[in-house]
Tab-separated table of C-alpha atoms in Angstrom:
chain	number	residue	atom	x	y	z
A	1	UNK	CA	-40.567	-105.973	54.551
A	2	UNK	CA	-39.795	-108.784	57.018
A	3	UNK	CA	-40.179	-112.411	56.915
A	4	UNK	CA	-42.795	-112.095	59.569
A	5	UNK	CA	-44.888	-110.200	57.466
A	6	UNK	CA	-46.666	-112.597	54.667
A	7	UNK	CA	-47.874	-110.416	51.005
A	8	UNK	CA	-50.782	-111.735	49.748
A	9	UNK	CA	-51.256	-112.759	45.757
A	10	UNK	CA	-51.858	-109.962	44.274
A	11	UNK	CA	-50.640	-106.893	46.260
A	12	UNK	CA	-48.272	-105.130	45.756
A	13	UNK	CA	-45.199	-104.609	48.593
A	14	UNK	CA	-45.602	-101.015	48.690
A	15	UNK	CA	-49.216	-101.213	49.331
A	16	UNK	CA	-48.339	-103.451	52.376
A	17	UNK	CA	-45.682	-101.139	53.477
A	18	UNK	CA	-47.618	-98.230	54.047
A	19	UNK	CA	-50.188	-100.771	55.538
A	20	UNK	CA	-47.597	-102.220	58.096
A	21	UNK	CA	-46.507	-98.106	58.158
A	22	UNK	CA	-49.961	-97.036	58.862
A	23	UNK	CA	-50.738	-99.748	61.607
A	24	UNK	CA	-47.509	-99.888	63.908
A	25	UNK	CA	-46.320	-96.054	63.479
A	26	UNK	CA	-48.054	-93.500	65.083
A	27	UNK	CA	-50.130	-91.239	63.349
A	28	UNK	CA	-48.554	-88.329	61.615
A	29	UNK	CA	-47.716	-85.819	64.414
A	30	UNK	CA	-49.871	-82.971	63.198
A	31	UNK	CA	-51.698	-80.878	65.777
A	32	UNK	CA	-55.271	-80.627	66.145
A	33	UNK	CA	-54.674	-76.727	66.325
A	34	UNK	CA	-53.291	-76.651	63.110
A	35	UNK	CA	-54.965	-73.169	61.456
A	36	UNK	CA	-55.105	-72.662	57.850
A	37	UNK	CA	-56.292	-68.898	56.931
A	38	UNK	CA	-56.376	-66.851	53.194
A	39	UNK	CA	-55.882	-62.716	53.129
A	40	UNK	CA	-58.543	-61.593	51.774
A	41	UNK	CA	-60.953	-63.913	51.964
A	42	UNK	CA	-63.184	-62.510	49.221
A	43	UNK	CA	-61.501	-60.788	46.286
A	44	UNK	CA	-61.372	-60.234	42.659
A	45	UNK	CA	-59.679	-63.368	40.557
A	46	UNK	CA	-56.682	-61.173	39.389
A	47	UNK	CA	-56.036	-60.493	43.443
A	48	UNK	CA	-53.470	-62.753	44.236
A	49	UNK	CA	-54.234	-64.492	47.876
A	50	UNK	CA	-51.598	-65.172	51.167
A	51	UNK	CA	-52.016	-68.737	52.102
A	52	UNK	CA	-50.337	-69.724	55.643
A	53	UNK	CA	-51.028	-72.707	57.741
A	54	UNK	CA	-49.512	-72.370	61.422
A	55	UNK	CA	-49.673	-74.717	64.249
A	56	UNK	CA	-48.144	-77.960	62.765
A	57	UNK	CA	-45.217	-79.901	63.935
A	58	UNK	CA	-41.676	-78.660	63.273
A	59	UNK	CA	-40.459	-79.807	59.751
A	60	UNK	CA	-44.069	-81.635	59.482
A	61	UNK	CA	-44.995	-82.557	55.470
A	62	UNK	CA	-48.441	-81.311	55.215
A	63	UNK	CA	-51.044	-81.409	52.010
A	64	UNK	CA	-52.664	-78.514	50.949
A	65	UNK	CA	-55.816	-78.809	48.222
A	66	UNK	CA	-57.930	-76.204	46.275
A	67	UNK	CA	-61.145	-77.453	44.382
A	68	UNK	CA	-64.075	-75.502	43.048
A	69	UNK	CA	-67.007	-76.638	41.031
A	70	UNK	CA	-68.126	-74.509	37.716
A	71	UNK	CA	-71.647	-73.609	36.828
A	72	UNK	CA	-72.178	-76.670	35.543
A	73	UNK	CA	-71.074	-78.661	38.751
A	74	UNK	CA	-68.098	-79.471	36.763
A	75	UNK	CA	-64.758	-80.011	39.290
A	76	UNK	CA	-61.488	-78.451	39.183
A	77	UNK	CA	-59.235	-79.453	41.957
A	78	UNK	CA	-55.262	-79.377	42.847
A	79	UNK	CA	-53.273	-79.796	45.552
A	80	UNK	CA	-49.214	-79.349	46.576
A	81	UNK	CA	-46.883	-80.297	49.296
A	82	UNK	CA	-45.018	-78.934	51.849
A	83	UNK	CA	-43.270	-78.655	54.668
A	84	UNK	CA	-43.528	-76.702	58.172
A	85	UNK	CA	-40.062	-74.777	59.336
A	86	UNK	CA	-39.240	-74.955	62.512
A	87	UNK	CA	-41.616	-73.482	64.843
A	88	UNK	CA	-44.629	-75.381	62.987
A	89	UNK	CA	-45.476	-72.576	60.133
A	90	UNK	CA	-45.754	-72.834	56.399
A	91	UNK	CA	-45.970	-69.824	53.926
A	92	UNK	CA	-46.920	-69.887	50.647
A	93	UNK	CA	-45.001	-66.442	49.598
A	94	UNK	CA	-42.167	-67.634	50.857
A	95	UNK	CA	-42.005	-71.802	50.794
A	96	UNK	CA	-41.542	-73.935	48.103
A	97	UNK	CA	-44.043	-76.402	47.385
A	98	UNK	CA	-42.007	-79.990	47.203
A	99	UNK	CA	-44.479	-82.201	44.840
A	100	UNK	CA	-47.778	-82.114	43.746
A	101	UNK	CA	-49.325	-80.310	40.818
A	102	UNK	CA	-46.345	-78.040	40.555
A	103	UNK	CA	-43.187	-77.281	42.666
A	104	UNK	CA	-41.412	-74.350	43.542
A	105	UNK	CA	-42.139	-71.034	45.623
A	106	UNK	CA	-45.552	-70.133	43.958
A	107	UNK	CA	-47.756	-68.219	45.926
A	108	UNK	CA	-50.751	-68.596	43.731
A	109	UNK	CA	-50.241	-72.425	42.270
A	110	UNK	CA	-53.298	-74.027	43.936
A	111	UNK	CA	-54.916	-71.335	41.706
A	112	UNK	CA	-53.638	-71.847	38.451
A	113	UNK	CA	-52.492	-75.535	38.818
A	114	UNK	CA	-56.056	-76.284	38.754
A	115	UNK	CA	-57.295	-79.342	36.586
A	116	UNK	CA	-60.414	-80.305	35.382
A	117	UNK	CA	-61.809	-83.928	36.380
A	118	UNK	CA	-62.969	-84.215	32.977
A	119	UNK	CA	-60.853	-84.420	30.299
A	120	UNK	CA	-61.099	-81.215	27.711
A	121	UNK	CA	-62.777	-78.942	30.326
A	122	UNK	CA	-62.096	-75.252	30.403
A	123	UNK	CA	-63.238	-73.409	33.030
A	124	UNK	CA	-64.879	-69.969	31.964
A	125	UNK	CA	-67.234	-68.055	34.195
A	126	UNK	CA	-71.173	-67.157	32.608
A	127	UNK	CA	-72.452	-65.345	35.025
A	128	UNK	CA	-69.868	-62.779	36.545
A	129	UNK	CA	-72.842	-60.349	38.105
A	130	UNK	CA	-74.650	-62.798	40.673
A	131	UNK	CA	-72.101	-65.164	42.441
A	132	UNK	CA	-68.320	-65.689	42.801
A	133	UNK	CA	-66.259	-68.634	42.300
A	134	UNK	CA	-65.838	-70.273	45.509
A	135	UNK	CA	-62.927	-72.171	46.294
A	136	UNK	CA	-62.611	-75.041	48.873
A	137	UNK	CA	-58.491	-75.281	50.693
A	138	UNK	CA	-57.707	-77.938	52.685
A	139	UNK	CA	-54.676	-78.402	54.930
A	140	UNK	CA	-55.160	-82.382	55.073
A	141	UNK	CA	-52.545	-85.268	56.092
A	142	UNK	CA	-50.401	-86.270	53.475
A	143	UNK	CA	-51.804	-89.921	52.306
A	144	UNK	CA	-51.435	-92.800	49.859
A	145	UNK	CA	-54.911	-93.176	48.034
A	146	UNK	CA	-54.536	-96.886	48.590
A	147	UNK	CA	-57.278	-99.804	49.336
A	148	UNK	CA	-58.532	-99.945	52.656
A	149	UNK	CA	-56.599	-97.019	53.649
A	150	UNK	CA	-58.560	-94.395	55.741
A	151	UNK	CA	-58.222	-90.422	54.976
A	152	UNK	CA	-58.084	-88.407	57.807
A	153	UNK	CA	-60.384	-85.888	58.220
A	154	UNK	CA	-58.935	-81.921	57.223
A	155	UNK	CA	-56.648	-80.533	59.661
A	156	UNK	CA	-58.380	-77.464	58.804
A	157	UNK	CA	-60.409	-75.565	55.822
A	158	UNK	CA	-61.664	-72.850	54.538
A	159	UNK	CA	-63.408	-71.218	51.396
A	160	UNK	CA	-62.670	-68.087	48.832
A	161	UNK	CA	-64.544	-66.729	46.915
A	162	UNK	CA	-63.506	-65.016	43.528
A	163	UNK	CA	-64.844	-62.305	41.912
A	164	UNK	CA	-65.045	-60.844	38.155
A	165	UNK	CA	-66.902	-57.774	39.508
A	166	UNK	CA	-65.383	-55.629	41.774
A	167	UNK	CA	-68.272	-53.538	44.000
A	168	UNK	CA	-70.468	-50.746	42.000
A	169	UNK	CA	-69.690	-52.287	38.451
A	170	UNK	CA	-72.839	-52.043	36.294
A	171	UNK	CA	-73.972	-54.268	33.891
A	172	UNK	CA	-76.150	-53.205	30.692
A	173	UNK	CA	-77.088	-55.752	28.293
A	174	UNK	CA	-76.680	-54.124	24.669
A	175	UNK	CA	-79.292	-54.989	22.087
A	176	UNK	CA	-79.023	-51.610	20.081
A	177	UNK	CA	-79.587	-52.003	16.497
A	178	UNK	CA	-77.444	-54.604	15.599
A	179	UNK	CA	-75.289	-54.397	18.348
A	180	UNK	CA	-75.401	-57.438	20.647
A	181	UNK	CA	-73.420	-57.962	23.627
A	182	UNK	CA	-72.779	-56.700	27.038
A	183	UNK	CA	-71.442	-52.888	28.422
A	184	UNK	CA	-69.816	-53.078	31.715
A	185	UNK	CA	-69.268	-49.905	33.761
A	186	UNK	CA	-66.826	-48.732	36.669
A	187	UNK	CA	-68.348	-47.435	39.457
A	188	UNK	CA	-68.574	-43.354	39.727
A	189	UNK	CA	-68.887	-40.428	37.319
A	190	UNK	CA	-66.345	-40.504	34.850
A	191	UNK	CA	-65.635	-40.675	31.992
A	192	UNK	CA	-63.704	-43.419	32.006
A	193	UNK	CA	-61.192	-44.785	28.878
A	194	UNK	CA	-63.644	-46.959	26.835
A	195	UNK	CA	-62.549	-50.536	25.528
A	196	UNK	CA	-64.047	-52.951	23.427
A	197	UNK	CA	-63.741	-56.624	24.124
A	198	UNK	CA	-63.459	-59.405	21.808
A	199	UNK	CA	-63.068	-63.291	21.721
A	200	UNK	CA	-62.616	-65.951	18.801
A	201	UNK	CA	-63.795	-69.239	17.356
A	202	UNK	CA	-65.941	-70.133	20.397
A	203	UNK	CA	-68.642	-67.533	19.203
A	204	UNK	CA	-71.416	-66.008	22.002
A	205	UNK	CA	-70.747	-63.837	24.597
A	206	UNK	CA	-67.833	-64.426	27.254
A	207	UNK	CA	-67.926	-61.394	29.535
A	208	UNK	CA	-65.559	-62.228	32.429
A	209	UNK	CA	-62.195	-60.589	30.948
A	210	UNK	CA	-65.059	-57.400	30.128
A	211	UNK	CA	-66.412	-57.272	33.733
A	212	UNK	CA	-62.673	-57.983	35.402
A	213	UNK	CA	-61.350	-54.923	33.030
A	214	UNK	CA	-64.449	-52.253	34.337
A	215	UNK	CA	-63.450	-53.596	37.686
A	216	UNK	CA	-59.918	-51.837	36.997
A	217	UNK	CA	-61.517	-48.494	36.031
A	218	UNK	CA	-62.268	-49.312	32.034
A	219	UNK	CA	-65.710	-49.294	30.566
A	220	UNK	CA	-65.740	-52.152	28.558
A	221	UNK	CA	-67.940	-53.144	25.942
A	222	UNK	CA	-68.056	-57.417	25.542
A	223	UNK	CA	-69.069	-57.748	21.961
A	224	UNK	CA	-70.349	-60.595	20.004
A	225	UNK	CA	-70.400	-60.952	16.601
A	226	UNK	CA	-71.901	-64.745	16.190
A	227	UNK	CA	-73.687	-67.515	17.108
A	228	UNK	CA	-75.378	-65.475	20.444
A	229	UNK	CA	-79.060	-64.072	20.065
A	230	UNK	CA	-80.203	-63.246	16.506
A	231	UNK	CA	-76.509	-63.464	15.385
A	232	UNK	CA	-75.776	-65.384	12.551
A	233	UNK	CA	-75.240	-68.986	13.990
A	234	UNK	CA	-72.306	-69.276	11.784
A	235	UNK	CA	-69.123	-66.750	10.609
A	236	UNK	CA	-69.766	-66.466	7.266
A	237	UNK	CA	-68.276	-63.339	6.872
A	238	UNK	CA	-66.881	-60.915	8.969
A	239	UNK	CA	-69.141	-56.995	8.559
A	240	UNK	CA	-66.532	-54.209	9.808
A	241	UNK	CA	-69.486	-51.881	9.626
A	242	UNK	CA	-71.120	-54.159	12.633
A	243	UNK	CA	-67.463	-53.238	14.822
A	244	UNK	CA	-68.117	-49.935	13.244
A	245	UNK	CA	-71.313	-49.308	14.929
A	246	UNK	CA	-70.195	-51.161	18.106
A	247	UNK	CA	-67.510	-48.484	18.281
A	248	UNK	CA	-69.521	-45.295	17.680
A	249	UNK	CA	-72.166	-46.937	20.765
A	250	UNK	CA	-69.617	-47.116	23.019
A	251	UNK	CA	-68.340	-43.704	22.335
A	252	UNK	CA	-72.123	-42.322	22.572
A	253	UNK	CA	-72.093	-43.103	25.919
A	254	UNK	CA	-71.839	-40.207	28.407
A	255	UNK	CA	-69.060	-42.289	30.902
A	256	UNK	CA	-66.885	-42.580	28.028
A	257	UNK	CA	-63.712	-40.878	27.550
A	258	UNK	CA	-63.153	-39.917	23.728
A	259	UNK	CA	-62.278	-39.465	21.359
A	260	UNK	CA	-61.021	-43.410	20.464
A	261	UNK	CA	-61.319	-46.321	21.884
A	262	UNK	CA	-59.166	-49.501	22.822
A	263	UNK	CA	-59.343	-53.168	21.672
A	264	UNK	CA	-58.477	-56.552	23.942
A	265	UNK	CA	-58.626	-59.295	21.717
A	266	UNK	CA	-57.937	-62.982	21.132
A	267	UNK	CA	-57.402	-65.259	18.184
A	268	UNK	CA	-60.294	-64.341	15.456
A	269	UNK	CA	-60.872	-61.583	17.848
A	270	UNK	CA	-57.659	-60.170	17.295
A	271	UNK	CA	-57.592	-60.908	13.777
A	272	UNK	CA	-60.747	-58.663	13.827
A	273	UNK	CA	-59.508	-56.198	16.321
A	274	UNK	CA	-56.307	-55.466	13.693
A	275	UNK	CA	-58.915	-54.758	10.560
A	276	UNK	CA	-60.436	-52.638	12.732
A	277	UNK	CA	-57.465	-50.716	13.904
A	278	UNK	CA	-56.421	-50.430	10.719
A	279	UNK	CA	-60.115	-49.195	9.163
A	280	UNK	CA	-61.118	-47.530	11.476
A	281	UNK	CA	-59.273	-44.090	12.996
A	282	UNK	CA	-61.560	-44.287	16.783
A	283	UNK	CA	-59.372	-47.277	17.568
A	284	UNK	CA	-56.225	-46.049	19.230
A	285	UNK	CA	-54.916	-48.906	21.044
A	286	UNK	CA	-54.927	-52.572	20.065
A	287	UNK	CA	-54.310	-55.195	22.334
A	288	UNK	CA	-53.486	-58.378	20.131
A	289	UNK	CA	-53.311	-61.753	21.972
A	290	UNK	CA	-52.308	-64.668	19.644
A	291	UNK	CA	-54.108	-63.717	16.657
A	292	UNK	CA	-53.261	-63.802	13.007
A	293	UNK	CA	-51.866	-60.555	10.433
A	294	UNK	CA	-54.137	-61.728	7.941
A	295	UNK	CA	-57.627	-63.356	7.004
A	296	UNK	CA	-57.346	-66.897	7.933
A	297	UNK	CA	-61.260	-67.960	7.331
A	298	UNK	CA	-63.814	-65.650	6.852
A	299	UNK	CA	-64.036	-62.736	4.476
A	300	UNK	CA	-63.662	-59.414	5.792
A	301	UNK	CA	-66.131	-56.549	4.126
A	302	UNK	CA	-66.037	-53.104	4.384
A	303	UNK	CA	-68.074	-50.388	2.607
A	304	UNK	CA	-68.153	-53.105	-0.280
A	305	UNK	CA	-64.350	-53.941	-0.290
A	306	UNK	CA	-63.682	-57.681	0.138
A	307	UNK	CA	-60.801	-58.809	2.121
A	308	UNK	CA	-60.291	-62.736	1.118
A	309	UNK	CA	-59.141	-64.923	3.361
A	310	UNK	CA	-55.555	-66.298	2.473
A	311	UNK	CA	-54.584	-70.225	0.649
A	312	UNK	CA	-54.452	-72.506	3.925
A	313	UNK	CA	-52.949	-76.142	3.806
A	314	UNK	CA	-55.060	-78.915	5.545
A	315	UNK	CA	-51.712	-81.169	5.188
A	316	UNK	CA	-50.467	-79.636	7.805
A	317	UNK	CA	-52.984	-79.541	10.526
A	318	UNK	CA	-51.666	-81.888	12.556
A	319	UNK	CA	-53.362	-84.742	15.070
A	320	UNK	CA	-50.713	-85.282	17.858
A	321	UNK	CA	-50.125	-88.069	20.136
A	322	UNK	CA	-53.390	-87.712	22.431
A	323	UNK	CA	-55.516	-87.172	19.555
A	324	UNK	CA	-55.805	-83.021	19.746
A	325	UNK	CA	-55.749	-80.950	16.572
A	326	UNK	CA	-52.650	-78.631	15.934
A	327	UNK	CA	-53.537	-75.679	13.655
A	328	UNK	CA	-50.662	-73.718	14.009
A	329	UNK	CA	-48.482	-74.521	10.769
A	330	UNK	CA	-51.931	-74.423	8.431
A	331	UNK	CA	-50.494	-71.365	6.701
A	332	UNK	CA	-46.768	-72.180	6.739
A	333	UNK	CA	-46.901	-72.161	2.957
A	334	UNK	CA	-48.704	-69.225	2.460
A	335	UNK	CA	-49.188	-66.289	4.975
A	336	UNK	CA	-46.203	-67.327	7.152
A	337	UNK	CA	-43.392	-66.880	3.418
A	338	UNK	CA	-45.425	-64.291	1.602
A	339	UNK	CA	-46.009	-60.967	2.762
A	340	UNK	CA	-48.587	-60.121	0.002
A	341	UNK	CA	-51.508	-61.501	2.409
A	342	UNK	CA	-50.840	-59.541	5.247
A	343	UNK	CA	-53.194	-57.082	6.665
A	344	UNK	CA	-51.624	-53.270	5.474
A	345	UNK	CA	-50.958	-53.089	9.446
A	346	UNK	CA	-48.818	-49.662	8.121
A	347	UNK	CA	-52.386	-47.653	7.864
A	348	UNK	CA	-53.350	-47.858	11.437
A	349	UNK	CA	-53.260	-44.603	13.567
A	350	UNK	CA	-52.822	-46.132	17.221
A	351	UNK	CA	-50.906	-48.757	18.640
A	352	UNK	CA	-50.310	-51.760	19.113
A	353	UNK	CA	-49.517	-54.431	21.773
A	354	UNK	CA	-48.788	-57.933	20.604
A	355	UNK	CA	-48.843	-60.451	23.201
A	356	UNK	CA	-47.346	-64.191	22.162
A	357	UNK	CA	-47.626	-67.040	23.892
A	358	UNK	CA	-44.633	-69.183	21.844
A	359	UNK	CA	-45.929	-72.158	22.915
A	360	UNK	CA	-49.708	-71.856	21.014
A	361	UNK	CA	-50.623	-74.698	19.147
A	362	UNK	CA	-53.391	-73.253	17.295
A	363	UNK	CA	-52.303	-70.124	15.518
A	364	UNK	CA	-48.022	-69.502	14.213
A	365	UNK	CA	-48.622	-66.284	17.014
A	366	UNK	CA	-44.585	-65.210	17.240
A	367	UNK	CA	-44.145	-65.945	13.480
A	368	UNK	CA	-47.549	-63.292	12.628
A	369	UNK	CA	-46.597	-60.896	15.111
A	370	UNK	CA	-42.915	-60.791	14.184
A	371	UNK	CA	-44.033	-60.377	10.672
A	372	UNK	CA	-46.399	-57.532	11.401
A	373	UNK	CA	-43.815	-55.837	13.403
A	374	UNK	CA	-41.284	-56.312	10.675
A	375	UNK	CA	-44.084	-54.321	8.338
A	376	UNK	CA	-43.955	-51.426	10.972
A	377	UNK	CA	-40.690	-50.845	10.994
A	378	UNK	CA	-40.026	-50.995	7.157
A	379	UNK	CA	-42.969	-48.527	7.076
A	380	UNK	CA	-40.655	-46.573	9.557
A	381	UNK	CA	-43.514	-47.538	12.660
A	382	UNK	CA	-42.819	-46.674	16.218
A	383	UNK	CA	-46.381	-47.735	17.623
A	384	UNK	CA	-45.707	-51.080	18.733
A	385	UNK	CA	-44.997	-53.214	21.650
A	386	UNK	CA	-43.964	-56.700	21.645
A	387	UNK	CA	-44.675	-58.993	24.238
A	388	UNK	CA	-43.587	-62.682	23.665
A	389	UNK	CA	-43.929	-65.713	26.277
A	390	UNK	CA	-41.898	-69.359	26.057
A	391	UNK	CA	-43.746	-71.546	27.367
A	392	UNK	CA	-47.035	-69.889	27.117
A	393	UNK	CA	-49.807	-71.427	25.142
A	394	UNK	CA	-52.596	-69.904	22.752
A	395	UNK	CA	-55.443	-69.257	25.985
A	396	UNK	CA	-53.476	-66.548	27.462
A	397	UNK	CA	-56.232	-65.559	30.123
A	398	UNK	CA	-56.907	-62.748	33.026
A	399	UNK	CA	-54.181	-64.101	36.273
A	400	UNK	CA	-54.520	-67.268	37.885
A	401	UNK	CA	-56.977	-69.066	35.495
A	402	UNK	CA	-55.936	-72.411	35.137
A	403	UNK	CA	-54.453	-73.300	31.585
A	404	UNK	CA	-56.251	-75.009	29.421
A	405	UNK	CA	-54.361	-76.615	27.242
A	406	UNK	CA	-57.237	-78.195	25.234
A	407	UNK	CA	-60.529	-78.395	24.712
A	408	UNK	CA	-63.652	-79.030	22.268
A	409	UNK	CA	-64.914	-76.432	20.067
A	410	UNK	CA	-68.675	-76.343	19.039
A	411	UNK	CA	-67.886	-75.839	15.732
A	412	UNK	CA	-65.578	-78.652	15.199
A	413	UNK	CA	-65.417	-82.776	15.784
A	414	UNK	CA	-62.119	-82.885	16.828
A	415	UNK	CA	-60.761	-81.032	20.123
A	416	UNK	CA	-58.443	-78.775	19.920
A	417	UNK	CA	-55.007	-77.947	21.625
A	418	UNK	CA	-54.056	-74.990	22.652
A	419	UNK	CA	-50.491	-76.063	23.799
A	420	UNK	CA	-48.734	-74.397	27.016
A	421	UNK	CA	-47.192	-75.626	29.989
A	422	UNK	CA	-48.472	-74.696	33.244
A	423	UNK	CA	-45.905	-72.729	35.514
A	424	UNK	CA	-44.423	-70.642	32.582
A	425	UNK	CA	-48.021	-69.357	31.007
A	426	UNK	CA	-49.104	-68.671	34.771
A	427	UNK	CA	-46.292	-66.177	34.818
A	428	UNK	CA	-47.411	-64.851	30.973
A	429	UNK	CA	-50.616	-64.196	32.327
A	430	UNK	CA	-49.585	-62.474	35.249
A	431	UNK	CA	-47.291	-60.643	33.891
A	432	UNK	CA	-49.134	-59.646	30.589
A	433	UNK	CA	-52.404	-58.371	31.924
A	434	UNK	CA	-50.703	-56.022	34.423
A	435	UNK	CA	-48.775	-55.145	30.834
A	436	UNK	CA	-52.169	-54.859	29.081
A	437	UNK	CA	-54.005	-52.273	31.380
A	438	UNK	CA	-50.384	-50.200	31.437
A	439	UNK	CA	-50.939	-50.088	28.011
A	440	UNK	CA	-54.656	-49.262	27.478
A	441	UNK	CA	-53.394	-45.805	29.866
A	442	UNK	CA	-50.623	-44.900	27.987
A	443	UNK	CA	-52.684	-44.677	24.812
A	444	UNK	CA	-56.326	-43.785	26.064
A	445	UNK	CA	-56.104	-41.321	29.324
A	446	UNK	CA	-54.617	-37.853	28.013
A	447	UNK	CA	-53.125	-36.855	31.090
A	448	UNK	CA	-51.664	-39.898	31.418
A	449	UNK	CA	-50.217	-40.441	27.951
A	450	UNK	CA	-48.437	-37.429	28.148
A	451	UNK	CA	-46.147	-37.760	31.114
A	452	UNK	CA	-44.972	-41.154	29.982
């Protein structure tokens, strides 16, 4: 900054630099035929996507930006940078991004790097039949978002859309007897392996993991259990005989393979979906994403037996630094020293697949699962598979949703965190649901079971 060039009170010198930058340089060389494209275009969300942008200068620093908007016109945006080789071309497979939202060679980070503009947002898909996420990229300019300070327009754009339905997937809303919820079938004859979906503390009915699973050739039944329809608007008490009878639908149907059926689970849905493995003999594998080995709040009932919920310590919830509620050392003095309240995980006939995310703020998920393992194998138990994630936090989603690492529950004042840290639980969740569907094979397609 010269002499010659006066800074007025009140602004800063870098803002003048880029100002004096801006004014006497010329504009950043990038071509007007700079051409951003996506393969494929359209695709399901746990498709990853090949992101290239050709026609810039050699060595040129370029922008690129991903934003969508949720049902609720909520926005999600992120953006990374990098820069061209030497004959003008950058590749996402292949380059690493140099700043931004994340850094690195990441193929898919515009995906999962997305944030919410407002604070505490989670981004969850309702309706998975009748429209697609649709992405917005942008190959822009790089730029300081300074005063006065014009934006170029986009070198060049395009838009994505992402799907939770894969073509010929049918959807039957369930409202059989008790059972409420949502059956999503492949498309063709059959039969095909039958599964039965299950989420936690946020009550309703979240169907996008259900549909995204039919879409890879399971018939999946999304099951609520609270606060949806004429469900109880609280979890009072948890009624195996309700699971019970969502099992025996699912294996009534005639595009279901029997003679058992798998569970994916989460949280209080995993908590759930290991009473049921153990109560029940249909269930034959048991896909167990952070959840607890024992009751942690509700009573479970079955056929008039009472399954408490264990001692919990409110001293040690915890209210971190930005004000979100940790949950995850609540039974450090009971459930987590004493093996006493742990679910008899010995009984169950199928397996099991434990996936951790060591990270989670919310539930003690490598202590429980370790512990439940450790049962197994005193009880001389081969049926298990452990997978456990650093890094990874307690929402440990379908690949390439963006972590949340905390958000508000309806049921609670404070919001919650769900802890995680962004590249590493991208990689858990890639990794793990590939691990998930291997596993819901092995133990539910015959043929398949016995050549592994």
């Amino acid at each position: 900054l010269s002499r010659a060039h006066h800074v007025p009170e009140g602004c800063c010198k870098t803002t003048v630099l880029v100002k004096i930058f801006l004014k006497n340089c010329p504009r950043f060389p990038l071509q007007k035929m700079a051409k951003l494209t996506a393969v494929p275009l359209s695709a399901l969300v746990d498709e990853p996507v090949h992101i290239q942008v050709t026609g810039l200068a050699p060595f040129q620093v370029v922008c690129l930006q991903a934003s969508l908007k949720d049902e609720k016109g909520n926005l999600f945006s992120s953006q990374a940078f990098y820069r061209a080789s030497e004959v003008g071309e950058v590749d996402l497979e292949h380059d690493p991004s140099l700043g931004g939202d994340y850094m690195g060679v990441h193929p898919m980070g515009l995906f999962w790097s997305l944030k919410p503009e407002k604070l505490l947002g989670r981004l969850i898909k309702r309706d998975v039949m009748n429209s697609p996420y649709q992405i917005h990229i942008k190959a822009c300019h790089p730029y300081f978002p300074l005063q006065d300070i014009v934006v170029s327009p986009p070198l060049d754009s395009l838009t994505l859309e992402r799907w939770y339905v894969a073509p010929g997937v049918k959807r039957i809303q369930v409202k059989e007897s008790r059972i409420r919820g949502a059956l999503f079938l492949p498309p063709g004859e059959g039969p095909f392996p039958g599964v039965i979906d299950l989420f936690g503390g946020a009550g309703g009915l979240m169907e996008f993991r259900a549909s995204l699973l039919a879409s890879r050739g399971f018939a999946t039944l999304a099951l609520a259990y609270w606060n949806y329809d004429d469900l109880p608007s609280r979890l009072e008490k948890v009624d195996l005989e309700y699971f019970e009878e969502g099992v025996e639908f699912l294996l009534r149907h005639p595009k279901v393979l029997g003679p058992g059926v798998g569970i994916l689970s989460v949280c209080i849905g995993a908590e759930i979906g290991l009473s049921m493995a153990i109560n029940l003999k249909q269930i034959r594998a048991t896909v167990l994403i952070n959840g607890p080995n024992f009751v942690s709040q509700s009573p479970h009932v079955y056929h008039g037996q009472v399954y408490p919920p264990v001692p919990s310590n409110e001293e040690f919830v915890v209210t971190n630094a930005l004000g979100l509620v940790e949950f995850y050392r609540t039974f450090q003095e009971t459930a987590d020293k004493d093996s006493k309240y742990c679910f008899p995980i010995e009984k169950a006939h199928g397996h099991f697949l434990f996936v951790v995310g060591e990270d989670d703020k919310n539930l003690n998920s490598k202590v429980h699962a370790n512990q439940a393992i450790a049962q197994l194998m005193k009880n001389g138990k081969k049926n298990w598979t452990l997978l456990s994630y650093p890094g990874a936090g307690h929402l440990i989603e379908p690949p390439y949703t963006p972590l949340c690492q905390a958000s508000r529950m309806p049921i609670l004042i404070p919001s919650l965190s769900w802890g995680g840290e962004v590249i590493p639980h991208a990689a858990a969740q890639e990794h793990s649901w590939k691990e998930i569907q291997k596993f819901l094979k092995q133990h539910l397609l015959p043929d398949l079971s016995s050549q592994l």
